[in-house]
Coordinates of C-alpha atoms in Angstrom, one line a residue:
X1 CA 11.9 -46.4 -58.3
X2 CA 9.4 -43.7 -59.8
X3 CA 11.5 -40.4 -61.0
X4 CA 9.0 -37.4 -60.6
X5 CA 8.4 -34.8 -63.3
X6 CA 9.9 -32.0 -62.6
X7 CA 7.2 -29.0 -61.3
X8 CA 7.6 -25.4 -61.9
X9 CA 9.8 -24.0 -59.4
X10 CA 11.6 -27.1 -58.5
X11 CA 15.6 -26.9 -57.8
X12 CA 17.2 -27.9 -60.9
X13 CA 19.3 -30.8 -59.8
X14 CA 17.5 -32.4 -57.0
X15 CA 13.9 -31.5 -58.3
X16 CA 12.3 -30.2 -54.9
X17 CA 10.2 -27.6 -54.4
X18 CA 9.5 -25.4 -51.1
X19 CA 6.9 -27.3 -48.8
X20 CA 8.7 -30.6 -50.4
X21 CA 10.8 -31.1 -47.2
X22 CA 11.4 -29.7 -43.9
X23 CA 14.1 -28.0 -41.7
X24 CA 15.9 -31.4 -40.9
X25 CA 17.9 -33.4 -43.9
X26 CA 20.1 -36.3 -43.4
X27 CA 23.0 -36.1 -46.9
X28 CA 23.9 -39.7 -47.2
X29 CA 26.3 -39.3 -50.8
X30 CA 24.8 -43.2 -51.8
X31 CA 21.4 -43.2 -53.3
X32 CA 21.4 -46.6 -52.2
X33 CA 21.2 -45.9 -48.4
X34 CA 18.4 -43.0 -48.9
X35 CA 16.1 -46.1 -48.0
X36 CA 17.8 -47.3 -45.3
X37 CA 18.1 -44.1 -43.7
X38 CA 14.1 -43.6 -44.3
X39 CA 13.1 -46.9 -42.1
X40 CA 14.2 -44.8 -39.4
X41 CA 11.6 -42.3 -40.2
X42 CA 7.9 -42.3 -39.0
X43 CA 5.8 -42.4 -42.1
X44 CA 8.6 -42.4 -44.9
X45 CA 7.8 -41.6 -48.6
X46 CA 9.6 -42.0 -51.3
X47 CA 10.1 -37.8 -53.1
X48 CA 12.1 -37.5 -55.8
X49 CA 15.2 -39.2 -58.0
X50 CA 16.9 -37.3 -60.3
X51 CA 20.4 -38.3 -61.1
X52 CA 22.8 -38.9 -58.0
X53 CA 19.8 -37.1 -56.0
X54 CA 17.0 -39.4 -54.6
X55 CA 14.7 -37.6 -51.6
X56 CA 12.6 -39.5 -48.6
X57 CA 10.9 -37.8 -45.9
X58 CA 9.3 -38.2 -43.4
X59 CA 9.3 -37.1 -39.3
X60 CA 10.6 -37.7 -36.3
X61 CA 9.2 -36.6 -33.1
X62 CA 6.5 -35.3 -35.1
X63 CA 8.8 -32.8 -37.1
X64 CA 9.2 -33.3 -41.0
X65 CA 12.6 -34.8 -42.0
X66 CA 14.2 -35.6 -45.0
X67 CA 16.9 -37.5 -46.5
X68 CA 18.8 -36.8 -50.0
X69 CA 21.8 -38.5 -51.3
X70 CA 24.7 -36.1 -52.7
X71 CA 26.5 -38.8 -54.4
X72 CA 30.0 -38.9 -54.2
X73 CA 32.4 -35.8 -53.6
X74 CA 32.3 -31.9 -53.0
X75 CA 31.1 -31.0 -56.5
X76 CA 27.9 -32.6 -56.5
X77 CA 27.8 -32.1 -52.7
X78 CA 27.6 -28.3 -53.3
X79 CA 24.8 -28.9 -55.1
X80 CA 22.5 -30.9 -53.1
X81 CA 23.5 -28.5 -50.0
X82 CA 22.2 -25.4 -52.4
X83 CA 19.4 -26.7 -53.2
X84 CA 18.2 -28.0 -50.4
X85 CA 18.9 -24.7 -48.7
X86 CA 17.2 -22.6 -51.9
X87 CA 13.9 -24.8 -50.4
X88 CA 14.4 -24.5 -46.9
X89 CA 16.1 -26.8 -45.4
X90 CA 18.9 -25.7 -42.2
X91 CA 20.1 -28.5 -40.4
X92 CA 22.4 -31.5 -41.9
X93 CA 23.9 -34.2 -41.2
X94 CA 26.4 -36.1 -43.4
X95 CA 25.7 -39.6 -42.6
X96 CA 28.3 -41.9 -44.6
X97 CA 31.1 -44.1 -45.0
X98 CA 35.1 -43.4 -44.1
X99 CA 38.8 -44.5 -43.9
X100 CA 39.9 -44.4 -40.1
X101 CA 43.5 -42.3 -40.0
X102 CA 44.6 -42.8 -36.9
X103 CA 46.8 -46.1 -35.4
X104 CA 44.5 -48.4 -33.9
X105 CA 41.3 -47.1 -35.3
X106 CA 39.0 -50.0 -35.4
X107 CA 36.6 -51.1 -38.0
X108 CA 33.3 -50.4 -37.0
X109 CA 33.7 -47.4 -34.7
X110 CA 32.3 -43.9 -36.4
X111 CA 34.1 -40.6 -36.5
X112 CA 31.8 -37.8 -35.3
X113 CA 33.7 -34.7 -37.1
X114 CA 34.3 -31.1 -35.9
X115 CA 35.9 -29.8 -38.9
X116 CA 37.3 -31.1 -42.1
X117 CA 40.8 -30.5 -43.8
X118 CA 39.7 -28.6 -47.1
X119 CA 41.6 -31.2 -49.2
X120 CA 39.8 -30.2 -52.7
X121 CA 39.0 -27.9 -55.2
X122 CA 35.0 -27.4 -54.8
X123 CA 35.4 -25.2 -51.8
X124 CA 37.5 -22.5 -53.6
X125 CA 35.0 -21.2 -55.3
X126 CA 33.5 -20.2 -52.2
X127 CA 36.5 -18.9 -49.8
X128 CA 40.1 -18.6 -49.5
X129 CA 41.6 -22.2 -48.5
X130 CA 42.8 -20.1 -44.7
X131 CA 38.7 -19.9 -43.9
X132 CA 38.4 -23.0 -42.0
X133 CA 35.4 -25.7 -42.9
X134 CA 34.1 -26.3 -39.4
X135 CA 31.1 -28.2 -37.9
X136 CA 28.1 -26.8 -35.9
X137 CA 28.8 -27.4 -32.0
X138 CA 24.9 -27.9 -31.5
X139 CA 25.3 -30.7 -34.0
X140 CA 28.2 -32.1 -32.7
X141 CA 27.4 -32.4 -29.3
X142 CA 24.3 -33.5 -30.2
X143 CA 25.8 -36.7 -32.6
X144 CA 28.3 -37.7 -29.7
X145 CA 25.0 -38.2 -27.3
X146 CA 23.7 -39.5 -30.1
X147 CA 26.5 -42.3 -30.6
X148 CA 25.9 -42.9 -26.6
X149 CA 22.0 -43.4 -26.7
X150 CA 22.5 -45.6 -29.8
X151 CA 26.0 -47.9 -27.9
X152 CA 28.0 -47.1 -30.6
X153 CA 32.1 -46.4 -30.3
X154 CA 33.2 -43.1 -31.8
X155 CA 36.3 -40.6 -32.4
X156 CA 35.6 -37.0 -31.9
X157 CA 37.8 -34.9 -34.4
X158 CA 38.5 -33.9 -37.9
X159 CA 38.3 -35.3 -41.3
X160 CA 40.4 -35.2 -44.3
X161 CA 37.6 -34.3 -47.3
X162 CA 40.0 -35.4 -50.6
X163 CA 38.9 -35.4 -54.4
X164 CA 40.6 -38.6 -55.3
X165 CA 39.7 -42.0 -53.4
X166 CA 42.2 -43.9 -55.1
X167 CA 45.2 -41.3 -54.3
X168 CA 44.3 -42.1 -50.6
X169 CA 44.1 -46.2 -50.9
X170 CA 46.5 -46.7 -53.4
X171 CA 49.0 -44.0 -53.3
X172 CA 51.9 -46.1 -54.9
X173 CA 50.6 -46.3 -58.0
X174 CA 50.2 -42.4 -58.7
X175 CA 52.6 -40.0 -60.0
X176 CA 52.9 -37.8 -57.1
X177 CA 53.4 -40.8 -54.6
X178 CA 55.6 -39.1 -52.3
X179 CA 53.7 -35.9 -52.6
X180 CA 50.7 -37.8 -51.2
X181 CA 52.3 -40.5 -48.8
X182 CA 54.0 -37.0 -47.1
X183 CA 50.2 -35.5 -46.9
X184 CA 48.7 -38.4 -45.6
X185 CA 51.6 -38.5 -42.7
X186 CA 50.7 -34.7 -41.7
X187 CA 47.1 -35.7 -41.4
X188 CA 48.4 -38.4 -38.8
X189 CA 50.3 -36.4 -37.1
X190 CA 48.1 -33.4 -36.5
X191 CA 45.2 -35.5 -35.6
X192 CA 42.7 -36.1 -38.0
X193 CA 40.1 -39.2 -37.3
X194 CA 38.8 -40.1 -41.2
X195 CA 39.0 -39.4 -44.9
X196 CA 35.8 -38.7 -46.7
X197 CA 35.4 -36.9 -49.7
X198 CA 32.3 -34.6 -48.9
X199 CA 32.6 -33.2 -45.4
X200 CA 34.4 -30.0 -46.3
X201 CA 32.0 -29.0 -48.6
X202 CA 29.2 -28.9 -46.7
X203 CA 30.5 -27.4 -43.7
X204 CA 31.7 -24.3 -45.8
X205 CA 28.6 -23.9 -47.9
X206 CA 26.6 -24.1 -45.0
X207 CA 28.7 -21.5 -42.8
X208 CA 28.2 -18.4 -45.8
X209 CA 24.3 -19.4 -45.6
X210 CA 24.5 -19.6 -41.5
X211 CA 23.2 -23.4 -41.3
X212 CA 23.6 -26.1 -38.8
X213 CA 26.5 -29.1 -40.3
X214 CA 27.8 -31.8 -38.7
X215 CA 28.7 -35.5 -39.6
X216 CA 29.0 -38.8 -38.6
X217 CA 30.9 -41.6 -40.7
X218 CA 31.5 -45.2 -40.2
X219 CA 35.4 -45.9 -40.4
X220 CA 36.6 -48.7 -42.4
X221 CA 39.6 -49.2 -39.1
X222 CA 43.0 -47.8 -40.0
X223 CA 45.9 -49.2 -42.7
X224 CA 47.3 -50.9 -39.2
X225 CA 44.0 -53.1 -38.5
X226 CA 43.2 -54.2 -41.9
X227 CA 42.0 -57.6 -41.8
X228 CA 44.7 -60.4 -43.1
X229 CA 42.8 -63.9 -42.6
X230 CA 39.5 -65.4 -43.3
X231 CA 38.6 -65.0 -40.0
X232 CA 39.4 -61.6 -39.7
X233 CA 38.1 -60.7 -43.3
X234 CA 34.8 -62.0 -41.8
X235 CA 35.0 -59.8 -38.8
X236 CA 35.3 -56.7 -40.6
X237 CA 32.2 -57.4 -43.1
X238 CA 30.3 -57.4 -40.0
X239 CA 31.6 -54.5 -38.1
X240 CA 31.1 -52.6 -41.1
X241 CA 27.8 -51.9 -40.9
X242 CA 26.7 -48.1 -41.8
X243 CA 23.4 -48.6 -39.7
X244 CA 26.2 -47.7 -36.8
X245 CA 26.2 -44.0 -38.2
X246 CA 22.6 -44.1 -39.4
X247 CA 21.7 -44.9 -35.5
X248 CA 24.2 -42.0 -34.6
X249 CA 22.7 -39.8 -36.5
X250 CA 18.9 -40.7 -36.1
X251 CA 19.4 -40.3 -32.7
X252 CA 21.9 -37.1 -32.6
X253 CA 18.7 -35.8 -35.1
X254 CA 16.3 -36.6 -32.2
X255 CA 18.2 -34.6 -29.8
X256 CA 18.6 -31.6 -31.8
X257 CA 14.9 -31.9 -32.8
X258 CA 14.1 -32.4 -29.1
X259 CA 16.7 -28.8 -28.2
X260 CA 14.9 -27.3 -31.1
X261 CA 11.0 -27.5 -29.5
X262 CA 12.2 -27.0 -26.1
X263 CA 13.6 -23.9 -27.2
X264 CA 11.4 -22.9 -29.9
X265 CA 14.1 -22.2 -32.5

């Protein structure tokens, strides 16, 4: 993959420029699936890569689109949104990969979120931990049509956005054990669908620039239908497929696109 010079008056970190991309970007947080997500496009074209950051556009429904990778957590996240924002953009999408919370959850479904749990630092900087990180309603509604139109099973609800992957699957091990095994229960019990580790982030950045956030994340099941056998090892390699939320979200992107024109927004 070609890495672009960067031009005068490109964004620091992600190394676009105004006119680079449009209104519409999808925010996978793995390079890798900045490719996949493109095939969707009409006329894809490979940007820009510049560290975690790697850029396609292209259009859908004959409006430009774009997708950039954010890499993984709210840090780098803040970034990305920032930049993308500095250039232009106004509608995301968070397209990526969870760990269902609730009993029962089952591997393969997505979780289309309407808020996140502001379970890391990054989002201090910007306001007091009692603002709440919420999702756009246009975007939400649209993503649940969207998960409809495509046939694929979803939660509706919110996500736990965490700075430490390995203090959610493998809580034992750590120091403050009980500390996090007595979080995790809360987030049960109130409700929540996933854990991420970017969600939060966005949603808060993009409510102090008055931008439309939502997300849509394939869930990994739940710690009670975590496959034990062969067989069922097998299963879950082919439920979890992340082209469930990349069709969620193609198609949730169509709809908002398709609001957008009829409205003239």
């Amino acid at each position: 993959m070609a890495i672009r010079k960067t031009n005068q008056g490109a964004q620091h970190h992600i190394h676009l420029c105004k006119g680079d991309i449009g209104r519409y970007v999808l925010l996978p947080g793995d390079p890798g699936r900045c490719e996949m997500i493109a095939e969707y496009f009409d006329e894809p074209n490979f940007i820009v890569q510049n560290r975690e950051y790697v850029t396609y556009t292209g259009s859908l429904l004959g409006q430009k689109v774009a997708v950039t990778s954010t890499g993984i957590g709210c840090p780098s996240t803040a970034i990305a949104v920032e930049e993308l924002i500095a250039i232009g953009a106004d509608t995301f999408i968070r397209v990526g990969t969870s760990g269902g919370i609730q009993p029962g959850t089952k591997v393969g479904e997505v979780a289309i979120v309407t808020g996140a749990i502001r379970d890391e630092g990054t989002t201090l900087h910007y306001l007091p931990i009692e603002f709440p990180a919420v999702a756009d309603i246009d975007v939400i509604q649209a993503l649940e049509e969207g998960a409809i139109r495509a046939n694929v099973p979803y939660r509706l609800g919110i996500t736990q956005s965490k700075d430490s992957f390995y203090g959610e699957v493998e809580p034992d091990r750590m120091p403050m054990a009980d500390h996090l095994k007595n979080r995790w229960k809360a987030w049960v019990d109130g409700g929540a669908v996933c854990s991420e580790m970017e969600s939060s982030t966005l949603f808060i950045i993009s409510s102090i620039h008055r931008k439309r956030a939502g997300g849509v994340m394939l869930m990994a099941g739940s710690a009670d239908t975590q496959p034990q056998t062969k067989e069922e090892f097998a299963e879950f390699h082919k439920m979890f497929d992340v082209d469930r939320a990349i069709s969620t979200a193609i198609e949730g992107l169509k709809i908002l696109i398709e609001n957008d024109l009829k409205n003239k927004t």
